[in-house]
Coordinates of C-alpha atoms (C1' of nucleotides) in Angstrom, one line a residue:
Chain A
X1 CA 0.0 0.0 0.0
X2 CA 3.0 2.2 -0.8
X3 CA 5.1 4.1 -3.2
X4 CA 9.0 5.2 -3.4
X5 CA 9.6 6.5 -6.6
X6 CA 12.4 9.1 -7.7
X7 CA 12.8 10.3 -11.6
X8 CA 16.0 12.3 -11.9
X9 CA 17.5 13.7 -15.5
X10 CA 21.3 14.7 -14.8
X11 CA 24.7 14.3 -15.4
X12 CA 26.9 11.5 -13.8
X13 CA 29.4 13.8 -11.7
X14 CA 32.3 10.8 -12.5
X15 CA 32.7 7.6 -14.4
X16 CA 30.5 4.3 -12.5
X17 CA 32.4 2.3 -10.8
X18 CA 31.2 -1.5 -11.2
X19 CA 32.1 -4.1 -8.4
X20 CA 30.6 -6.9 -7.5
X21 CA 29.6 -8.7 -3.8
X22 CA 31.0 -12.3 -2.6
X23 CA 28.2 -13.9 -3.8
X24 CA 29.2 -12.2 -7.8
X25 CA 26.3 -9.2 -8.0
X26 CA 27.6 -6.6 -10.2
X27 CA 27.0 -3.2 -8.7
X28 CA 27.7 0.4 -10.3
X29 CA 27.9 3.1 -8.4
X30 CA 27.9 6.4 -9.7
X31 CA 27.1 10.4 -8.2
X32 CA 24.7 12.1 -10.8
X33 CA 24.1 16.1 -10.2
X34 CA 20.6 17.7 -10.6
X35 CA 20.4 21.6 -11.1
X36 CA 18.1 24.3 -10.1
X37 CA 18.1 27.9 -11.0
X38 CA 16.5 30.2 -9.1
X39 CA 16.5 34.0 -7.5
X40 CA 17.9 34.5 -4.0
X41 CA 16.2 37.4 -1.8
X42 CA 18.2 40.2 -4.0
X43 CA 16.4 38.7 -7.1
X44 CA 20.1 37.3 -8.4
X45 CA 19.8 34.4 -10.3
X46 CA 21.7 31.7 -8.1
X47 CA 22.4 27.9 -9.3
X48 CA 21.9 25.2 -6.6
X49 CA 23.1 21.6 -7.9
X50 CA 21.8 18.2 -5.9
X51 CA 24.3 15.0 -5.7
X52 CA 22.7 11.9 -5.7
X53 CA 24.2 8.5 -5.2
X54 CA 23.2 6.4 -7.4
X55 CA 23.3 2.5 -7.1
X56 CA 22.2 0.2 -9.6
X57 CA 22.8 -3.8 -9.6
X58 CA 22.8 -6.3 -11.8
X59 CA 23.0 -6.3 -15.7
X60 CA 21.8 -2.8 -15.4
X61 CA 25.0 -2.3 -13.4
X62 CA 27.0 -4.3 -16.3
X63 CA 25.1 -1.5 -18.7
X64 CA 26.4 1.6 -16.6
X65 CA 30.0 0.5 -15.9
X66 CA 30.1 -0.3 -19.7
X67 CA 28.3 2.4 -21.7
X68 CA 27.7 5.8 -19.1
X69 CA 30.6 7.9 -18.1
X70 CA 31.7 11.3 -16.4
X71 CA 29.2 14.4 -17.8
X72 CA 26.8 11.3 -19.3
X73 CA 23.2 13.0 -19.3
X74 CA 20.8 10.2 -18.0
X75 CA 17.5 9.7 -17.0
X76 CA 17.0 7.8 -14.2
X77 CA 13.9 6.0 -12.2
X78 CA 14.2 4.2 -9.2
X79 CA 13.8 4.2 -5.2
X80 CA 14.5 6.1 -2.2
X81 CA 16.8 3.6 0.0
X82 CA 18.9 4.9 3.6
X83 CA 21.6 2.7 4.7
X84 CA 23.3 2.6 7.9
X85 CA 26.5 1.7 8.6
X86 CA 29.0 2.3 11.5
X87 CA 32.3 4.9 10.7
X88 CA 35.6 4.7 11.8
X89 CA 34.4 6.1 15.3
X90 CA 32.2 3.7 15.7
X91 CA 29.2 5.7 15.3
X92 CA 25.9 5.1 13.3
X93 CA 25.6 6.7 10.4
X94 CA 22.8 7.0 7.5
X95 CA 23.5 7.1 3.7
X96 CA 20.5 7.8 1.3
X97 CA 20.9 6.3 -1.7
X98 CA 19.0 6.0 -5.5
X99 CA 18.4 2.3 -6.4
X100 CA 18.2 2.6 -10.2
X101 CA 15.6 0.5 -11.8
X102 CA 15.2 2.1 -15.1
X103 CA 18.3 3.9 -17.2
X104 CA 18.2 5.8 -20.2
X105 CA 20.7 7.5 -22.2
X106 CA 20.0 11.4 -23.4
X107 CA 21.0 13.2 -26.0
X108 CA 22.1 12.2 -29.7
X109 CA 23.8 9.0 -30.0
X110 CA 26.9 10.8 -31.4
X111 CA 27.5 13.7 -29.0
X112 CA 29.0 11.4 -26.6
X113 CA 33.0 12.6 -26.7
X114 CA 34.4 10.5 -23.7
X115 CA 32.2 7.8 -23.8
X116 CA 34.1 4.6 -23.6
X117 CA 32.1 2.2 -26.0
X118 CA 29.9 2.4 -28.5
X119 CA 26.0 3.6 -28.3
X120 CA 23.6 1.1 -26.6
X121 CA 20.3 1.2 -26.1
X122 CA 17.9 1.9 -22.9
X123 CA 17.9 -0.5 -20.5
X124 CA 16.3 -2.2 -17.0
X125 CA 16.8 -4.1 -13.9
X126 CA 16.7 -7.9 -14.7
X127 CA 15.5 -8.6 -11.4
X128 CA 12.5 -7.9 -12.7
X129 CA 12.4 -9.2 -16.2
X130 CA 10.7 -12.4 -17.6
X131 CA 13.2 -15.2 -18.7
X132 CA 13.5 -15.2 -22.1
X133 CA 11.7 -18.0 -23.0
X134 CA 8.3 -17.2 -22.2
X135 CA 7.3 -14.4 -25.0
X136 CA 4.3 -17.1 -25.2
X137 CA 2.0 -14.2 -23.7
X138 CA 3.3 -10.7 -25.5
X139 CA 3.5 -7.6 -23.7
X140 CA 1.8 -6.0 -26.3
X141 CA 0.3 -7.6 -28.9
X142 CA -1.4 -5.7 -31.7
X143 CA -2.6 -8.4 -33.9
X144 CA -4.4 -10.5 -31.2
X145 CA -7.9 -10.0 -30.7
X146 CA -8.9 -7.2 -27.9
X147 CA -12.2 -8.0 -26.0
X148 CA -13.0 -5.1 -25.6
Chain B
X1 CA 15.6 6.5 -25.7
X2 CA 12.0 7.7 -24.6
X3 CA 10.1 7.4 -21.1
X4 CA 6.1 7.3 -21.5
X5 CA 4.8 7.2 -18.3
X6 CA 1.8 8.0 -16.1
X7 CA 0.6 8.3 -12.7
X8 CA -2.9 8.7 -11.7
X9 CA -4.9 8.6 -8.7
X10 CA -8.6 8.6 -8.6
X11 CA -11.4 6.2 -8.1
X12 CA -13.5 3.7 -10.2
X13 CA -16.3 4.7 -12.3
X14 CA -17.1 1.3 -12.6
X15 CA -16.9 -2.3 -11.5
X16 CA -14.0 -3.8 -13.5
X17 CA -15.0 -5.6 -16.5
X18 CA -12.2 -9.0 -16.9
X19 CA -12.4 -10.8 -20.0
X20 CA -10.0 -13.0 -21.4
X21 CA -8.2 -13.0 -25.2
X22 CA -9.0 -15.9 -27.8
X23 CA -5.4 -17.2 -26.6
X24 CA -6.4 -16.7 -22.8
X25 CA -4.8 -14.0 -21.3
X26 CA -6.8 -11.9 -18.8
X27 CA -8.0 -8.2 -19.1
X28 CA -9.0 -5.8 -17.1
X29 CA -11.0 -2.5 -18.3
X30 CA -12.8 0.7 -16.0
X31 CA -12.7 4.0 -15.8
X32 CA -11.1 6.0 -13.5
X33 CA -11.8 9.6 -12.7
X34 CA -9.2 12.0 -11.7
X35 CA -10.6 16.1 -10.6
X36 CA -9.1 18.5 -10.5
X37 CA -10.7 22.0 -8.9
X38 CA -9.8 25.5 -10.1
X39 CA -11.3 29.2 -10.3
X40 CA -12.5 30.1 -13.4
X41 CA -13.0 33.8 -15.0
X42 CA -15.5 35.0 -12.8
X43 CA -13.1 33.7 -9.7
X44 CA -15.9 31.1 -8.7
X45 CA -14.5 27.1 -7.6
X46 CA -15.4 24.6 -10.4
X47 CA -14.5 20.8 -10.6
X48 CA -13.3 19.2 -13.7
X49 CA -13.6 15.6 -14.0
X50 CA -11.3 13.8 -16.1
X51 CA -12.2 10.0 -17.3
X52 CA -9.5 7.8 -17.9
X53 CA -9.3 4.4 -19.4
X54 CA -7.7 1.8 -17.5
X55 CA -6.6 -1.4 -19.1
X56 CA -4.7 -4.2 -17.4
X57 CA -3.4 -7.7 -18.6
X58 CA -2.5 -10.8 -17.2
X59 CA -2.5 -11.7 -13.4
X60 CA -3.1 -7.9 -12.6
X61 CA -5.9 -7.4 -14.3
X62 CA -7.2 -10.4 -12.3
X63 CA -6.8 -9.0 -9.1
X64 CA -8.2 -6.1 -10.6
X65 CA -11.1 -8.0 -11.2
X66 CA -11.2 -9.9 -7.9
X67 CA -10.4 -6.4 -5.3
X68 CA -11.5 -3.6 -7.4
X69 CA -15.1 -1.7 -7.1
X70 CA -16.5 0.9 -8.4
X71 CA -15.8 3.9 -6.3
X72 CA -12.4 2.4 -4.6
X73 CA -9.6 4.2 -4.6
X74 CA -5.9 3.2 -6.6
X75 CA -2.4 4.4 -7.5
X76 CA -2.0 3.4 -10.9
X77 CA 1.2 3.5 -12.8
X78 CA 1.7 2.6 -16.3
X79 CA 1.8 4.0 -19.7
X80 CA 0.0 6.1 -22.5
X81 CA -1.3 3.9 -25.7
X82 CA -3.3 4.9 -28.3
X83 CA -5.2 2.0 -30.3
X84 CA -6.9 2.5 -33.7
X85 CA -10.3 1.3 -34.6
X86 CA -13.1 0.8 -37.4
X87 CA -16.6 2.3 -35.6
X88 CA -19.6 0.7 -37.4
X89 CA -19.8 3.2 -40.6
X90 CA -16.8 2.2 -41.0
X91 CA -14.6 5.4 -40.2
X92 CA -10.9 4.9 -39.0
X93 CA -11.1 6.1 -34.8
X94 CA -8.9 6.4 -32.2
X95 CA -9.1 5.4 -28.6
X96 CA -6.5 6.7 -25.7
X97 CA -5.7 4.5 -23.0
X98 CA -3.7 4.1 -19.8
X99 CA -2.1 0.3 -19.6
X100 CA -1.3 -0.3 -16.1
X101 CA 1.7 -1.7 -15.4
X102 CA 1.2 -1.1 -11.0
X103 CA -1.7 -1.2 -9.4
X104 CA -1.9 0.1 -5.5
X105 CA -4.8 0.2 -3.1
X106 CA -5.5 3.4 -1.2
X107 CA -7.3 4.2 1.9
X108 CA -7.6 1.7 4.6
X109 CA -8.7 -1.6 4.3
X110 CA -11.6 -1.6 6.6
X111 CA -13.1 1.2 4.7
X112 CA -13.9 -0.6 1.5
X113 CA -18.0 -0.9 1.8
X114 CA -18.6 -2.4 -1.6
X115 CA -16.0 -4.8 -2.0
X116 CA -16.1 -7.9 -3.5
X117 CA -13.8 -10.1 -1.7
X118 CA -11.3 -10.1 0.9
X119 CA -8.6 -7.5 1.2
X120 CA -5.6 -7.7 -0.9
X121 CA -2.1 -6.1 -1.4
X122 CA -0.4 -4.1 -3.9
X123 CA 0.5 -6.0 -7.4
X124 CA 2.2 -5.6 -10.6
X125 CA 1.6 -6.8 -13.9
X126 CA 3.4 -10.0 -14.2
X127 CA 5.2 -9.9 -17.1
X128 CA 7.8 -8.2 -15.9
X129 CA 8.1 -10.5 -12.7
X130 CA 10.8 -12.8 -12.1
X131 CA 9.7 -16.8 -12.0
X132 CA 9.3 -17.6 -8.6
X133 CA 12.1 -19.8 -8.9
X134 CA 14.8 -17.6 -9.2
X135 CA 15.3 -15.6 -6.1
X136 CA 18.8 -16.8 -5.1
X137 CA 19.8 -12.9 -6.1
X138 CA 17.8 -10.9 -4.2
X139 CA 16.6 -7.6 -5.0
X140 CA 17.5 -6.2 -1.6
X141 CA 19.5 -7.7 0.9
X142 CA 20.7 -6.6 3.6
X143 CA 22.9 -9.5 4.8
X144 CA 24.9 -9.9 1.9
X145 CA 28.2 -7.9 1.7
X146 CA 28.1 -4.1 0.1
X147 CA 31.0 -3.6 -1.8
X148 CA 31.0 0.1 -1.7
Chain C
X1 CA 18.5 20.6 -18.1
X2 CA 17.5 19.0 -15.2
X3 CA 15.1 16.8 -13.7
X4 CA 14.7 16.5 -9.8
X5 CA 11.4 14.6 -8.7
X6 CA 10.1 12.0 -6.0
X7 CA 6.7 10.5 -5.8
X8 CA 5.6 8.8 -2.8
X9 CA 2.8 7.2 -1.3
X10 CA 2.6 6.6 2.3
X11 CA 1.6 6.8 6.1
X12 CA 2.8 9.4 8.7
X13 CA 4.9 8.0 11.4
X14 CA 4.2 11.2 13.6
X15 CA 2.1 14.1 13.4
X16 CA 3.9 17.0 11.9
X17 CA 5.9 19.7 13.7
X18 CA 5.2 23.4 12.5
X19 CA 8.0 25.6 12.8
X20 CA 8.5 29.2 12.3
X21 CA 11.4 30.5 10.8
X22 CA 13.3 34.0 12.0
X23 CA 11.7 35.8 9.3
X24 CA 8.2 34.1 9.9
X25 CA 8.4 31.0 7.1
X26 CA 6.5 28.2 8.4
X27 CA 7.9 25.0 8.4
X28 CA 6.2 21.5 8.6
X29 CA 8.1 18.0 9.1
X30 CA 7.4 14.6 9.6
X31 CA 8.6 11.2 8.8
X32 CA 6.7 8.9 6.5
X33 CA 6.9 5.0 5.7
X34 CA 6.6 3.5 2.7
X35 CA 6.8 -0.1 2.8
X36 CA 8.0 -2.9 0.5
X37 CA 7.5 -6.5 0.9
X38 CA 9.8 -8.8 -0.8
X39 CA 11.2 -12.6 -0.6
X40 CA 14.2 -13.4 0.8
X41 CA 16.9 -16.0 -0.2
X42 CA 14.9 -18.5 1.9
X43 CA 11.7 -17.6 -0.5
X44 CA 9.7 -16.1 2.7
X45 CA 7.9 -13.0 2.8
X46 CA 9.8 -10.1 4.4
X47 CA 8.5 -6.5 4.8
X48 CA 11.1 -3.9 4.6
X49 CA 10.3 0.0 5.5
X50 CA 11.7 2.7 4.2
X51 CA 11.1 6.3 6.4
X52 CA 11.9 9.4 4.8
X53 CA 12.5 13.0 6.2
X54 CA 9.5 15.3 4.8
X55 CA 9.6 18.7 5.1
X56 CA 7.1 21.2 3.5
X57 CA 6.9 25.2 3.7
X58 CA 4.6 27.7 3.5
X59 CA 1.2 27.5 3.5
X60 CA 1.5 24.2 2.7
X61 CA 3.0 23.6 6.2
X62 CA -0.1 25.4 7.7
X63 CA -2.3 23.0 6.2
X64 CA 0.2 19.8 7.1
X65 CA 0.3 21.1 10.4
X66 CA -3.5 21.5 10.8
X67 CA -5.0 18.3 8.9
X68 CA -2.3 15.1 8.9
X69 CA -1.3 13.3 11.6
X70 CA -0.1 9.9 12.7
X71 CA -1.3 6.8 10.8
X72 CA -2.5 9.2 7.8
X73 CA -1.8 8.3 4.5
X74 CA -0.6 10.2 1.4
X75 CA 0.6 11.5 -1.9
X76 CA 3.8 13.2 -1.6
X77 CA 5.7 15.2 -4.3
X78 CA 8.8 16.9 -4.1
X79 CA 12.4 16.7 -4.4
X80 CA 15.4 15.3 -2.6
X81 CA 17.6 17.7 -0.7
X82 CA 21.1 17.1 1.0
X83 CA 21.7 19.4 3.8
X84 CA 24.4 19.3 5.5
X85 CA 25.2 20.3 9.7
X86 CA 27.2 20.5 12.2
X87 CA 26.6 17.8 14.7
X88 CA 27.6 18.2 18.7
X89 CA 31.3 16.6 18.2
X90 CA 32.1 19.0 15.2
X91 CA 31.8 16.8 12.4
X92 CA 30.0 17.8 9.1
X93 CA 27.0 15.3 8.4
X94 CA 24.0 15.1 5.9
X95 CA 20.8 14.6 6.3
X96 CA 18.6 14.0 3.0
X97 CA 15.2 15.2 3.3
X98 CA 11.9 14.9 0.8
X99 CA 10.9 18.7 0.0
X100 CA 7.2 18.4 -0.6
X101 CA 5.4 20.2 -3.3
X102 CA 2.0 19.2 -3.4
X103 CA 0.3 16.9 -0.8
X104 CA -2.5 15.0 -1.1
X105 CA -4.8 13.3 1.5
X106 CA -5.7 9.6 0.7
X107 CA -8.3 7.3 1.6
X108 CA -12.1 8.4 2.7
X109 CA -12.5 11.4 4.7
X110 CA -14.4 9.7 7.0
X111 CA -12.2 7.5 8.8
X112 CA -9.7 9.8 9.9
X113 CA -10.2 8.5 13.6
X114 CA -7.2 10.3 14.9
X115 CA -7.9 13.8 12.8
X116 CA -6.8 17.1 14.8
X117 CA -9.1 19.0 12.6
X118 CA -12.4 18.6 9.9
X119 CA -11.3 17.2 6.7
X120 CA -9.6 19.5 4.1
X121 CA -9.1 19.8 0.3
X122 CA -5.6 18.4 -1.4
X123 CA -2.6 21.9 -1.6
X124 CA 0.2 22.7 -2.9
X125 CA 3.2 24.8 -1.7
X126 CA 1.9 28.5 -2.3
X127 CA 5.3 29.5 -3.7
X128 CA 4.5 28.5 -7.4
X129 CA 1.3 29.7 -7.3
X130 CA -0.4 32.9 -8.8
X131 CA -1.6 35.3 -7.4
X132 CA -5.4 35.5 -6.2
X133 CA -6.0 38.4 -8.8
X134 CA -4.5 37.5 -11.8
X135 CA -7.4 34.6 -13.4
X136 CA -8.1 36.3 -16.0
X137 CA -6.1 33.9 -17.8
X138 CA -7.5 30.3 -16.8
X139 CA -5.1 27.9 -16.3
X140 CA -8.3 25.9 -18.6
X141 CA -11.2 27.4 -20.0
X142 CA -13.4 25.0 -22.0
X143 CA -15.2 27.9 -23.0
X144 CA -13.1 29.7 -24.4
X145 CA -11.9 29.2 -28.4
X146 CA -8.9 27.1 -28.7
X147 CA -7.5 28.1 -31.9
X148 CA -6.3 24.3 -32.9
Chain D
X1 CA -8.0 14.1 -3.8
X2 CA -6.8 13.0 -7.2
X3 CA -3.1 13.0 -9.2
X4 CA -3.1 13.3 -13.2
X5 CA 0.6 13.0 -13.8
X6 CA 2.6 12.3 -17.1
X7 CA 5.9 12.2 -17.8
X8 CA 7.5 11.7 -21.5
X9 CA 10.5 11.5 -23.3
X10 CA 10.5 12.0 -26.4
X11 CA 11.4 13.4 -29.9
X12 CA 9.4 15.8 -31.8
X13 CA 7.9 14.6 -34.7
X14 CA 7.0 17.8 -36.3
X15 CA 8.0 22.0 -35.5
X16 CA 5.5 23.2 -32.8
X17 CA 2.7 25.4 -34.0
X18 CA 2.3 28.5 -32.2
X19 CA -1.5 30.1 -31.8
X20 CA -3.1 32.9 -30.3
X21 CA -6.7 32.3 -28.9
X22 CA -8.9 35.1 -29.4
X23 CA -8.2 36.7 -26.2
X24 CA -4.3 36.5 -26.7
X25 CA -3.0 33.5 -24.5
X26 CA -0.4 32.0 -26.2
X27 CA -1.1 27.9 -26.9
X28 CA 1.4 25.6 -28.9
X29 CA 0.9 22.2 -30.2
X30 CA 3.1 19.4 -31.2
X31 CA 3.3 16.0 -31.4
X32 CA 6.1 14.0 -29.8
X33 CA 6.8 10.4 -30.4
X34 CA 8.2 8.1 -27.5
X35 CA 9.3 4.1 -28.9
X36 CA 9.3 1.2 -27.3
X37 CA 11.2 -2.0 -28.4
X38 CA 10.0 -5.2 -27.5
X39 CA 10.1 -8.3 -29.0
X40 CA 7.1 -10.2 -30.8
X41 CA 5.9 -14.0 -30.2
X42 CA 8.2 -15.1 -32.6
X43 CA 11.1 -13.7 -30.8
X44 CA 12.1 -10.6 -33.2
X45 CA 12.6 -7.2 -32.0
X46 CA 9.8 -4.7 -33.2
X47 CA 9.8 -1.4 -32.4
X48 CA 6.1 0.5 -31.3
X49 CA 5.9 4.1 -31.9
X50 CA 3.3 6.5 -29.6
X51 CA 2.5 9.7 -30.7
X52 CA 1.2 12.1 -27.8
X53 CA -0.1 15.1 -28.8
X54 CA 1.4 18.2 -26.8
X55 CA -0.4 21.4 -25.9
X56 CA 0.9 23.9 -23.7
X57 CA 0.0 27.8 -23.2
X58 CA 0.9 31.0 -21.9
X59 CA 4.9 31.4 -21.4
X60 CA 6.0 27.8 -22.3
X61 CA 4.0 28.0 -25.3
X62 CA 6.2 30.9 -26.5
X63 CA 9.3 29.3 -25.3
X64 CA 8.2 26.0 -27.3
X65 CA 7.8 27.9 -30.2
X66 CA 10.6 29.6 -30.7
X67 CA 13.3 27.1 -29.1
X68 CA 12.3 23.3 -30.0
X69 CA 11.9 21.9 -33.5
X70 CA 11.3 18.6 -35.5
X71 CA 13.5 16.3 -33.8
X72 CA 14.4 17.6 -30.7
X73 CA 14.4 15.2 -27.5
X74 CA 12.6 17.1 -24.7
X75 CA 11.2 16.1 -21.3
X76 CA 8.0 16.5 -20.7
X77 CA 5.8 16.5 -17.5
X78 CA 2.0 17.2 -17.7
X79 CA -1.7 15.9 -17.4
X80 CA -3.8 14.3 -19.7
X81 CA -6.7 15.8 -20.7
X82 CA -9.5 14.7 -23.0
X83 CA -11.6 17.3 -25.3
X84 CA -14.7 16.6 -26.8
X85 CA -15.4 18.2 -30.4
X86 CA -18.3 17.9 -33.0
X87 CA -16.6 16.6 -36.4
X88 CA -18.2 17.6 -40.1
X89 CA -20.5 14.9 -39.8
X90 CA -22.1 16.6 -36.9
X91 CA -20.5 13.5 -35.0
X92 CA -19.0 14.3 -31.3
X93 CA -15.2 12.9 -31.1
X94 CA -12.7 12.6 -28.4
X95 CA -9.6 13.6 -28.6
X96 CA -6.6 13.0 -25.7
X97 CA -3.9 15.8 -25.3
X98 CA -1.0 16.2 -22.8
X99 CA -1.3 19.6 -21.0
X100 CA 2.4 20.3 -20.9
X101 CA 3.4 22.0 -17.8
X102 CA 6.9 21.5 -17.6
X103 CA 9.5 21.3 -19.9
X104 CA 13.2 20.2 -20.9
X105 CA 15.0 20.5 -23.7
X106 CA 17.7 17.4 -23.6
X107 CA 21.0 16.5 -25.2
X108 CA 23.6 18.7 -25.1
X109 CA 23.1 22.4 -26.4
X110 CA 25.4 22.3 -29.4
X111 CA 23.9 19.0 -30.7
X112 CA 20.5 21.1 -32.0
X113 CA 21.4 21.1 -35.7
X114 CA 18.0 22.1 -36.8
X115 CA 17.2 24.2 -34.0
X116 CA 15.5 28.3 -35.0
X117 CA 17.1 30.2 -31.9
X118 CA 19.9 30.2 -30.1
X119 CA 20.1 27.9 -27.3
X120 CA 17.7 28.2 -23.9
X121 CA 17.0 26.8 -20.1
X122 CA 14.3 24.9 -18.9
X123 CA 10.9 26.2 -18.5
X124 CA 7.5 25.9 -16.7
X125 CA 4.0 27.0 -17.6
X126 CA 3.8 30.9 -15.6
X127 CA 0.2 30.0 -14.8
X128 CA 1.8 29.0 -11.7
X129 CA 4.7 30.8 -10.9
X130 CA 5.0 33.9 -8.6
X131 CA 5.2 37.4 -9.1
X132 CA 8.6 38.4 -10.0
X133 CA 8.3 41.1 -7.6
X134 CA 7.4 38.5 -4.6
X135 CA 11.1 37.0 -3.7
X136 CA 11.1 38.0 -0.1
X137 CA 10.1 34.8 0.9
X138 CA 12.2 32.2 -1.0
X139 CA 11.7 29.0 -2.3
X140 CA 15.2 27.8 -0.7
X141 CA 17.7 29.9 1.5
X142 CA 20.3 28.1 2.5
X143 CA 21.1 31.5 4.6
X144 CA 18.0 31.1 6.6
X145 CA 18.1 29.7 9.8
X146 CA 16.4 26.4 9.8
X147 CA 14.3 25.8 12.8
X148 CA 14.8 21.9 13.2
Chain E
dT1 C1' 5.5 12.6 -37.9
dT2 C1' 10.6 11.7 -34.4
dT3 C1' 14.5 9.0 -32.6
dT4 C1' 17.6 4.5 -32.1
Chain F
dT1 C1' 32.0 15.8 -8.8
dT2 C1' 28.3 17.2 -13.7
dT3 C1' 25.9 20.3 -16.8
dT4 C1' 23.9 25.1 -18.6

DNA sequence: TTTT
DNA sequence: TTTT
């Protein structure tokens, strides 16, 4: 009976960086930067940019450490996550994090100086994809017959 | 490269109406109505009622079927489609619909007067869901080992 | 070029505090859960919460401050902000926080048991709004001529 | 008690058309295009095309018209909004329009071969946006001191 | 009628 | 630490 969903369109502040757990879960990890223009109380226009950490898994995680890099405009959709861990200190502390589900690339194909292979295409989380052997019942289907 | 999203909540017109496809597959139709209240010219409050209609497929659209009622409130998630059809003289029409892809329950449970079976939970469209089977990678854990 | 936007649907895990700022702002916040259920490696159901730090201003704040409380579920949207602060021992720490910009109330208006006040109408954050004179040029008119 | 939320991405399929209605308000149309590749029952990858028709007035309407053009990727964030018309055969028809109330223009700024002005920022419908003269009370001052 |  |  509940929602978390975040829709962000930025620029990756640095390349991912992919790793993967014990148990072999790729993992990209990346900062992407959101900006807001707005007037401050003496009516200059002021520029107030967001970080966000994103983290993305899987072979949507094999898709950002392979295809997005530093400057990258994306669009991304996903959830609100906070993680605790314990510092150096030994304190509790709180991390919010983006879990990407969704990923798309903006801009012309070509624009993309640094990138670091070629063009893809959009992609998603496989966690929640159908195996690819069950296109029995089509997402979409214009040639079956609608009941309605 | 493209996003085509929506987000609506409102309540049922209607009951659902589930049918099945010649091949089997389940669907869901109703109406929902979203309002929206403003002040027109003269500065006097007026409601305007948008009508928008839902489809739904597969195992969604039969818990639509089973937990929906008309007047019952829902988060629905999913994505514009516009289908073409041949009315009865014969002229080429189109039709704009929302195809749910998330379906959420609002208000509390207790409160649903007309319903027509036991309270549910929230649900998805299954064709993007994983086979039960493979859950040894877990979309969120917070055992396993973070490597960042 | 940027896009900076959170959706969430969910239930207040305390009524809201309503602050003033120095120079007379009010200031609502309260935490809100949104909730996830999932299955683990062992294949059983687990519910996992998310709480997230909401903070509204305005006149919007007024009307959080006077209508939600505790248990009360709704439609948040907003943006994600970083702050950061000085904590007791010195050290710089963040805190990210869910700036709302519209709030709506969810379920029937009836069964508010805990309500501090009669029901309301759904708001937004009266800094993007026009002012009450200026409707002479409706954000819809369906009477007047659309030239398309 | 209602959200009517759309979000697009998406490439123009044609140059807006800028229009006046009789009392001056500024209303653009285009149509935008957002794909979809999926892949049929016999396993190929097709490609579905949407076309959303895009209306937007006052400010962004003038903004629209002189800065986008065929081709152009934009984000788009709206509400869907169904008119009702009377066609030549007297026959009343429906037609579904995103209300575009926010607005992106994507891709970097240098990419825009085809593009009629020199480049601009992002933009929102001025129906609801402040005064210019009202900035005493801002949207976000991280000067101000924050009372929690 | 766009983009990949 | 990105983009405009």
């Amino acid at each position: 009976m509940s929602v978390n969903k975040v829709i962000l369109v930025g620029n990756l502040g640095k390349d991912p960086e992919l790793r993967y757990t014990p148990a072999g879960t790729a993992v990209a990890t990346f900062p992407l930067a959101t900006s807001e223009r707005y007037r401050d109380k003496s009516g200059q226009q002021v520029e107030k940019t967001e970080w966000h950490n994103i983290v993305v898994w899987r072979n949507l995680a094999e898709i950002c450490g392979k295809y997005l890099h530093k400057g990258k405009q994306v669009y991304i959709e996903g959830k609100i996550r906070t993680r605790s861990y314990t510092d150096r200190d030994g304190n509790k502390r709180y991390i919010t994090e983006i879990e990407a589900e969704q990923m798309q690339m903006l801009g012309r194909i070509g624009d993309d100086v640094g990138s670091r292979a070629p063009a893809p295409a959009a992609a998603q989380d496989d966690f929640n994809q159908q195996p690819a052997a069950s296109f029995d019942e089509p997402a979409y289907n214009p040639d079956d017959d609608i009941p309605f």
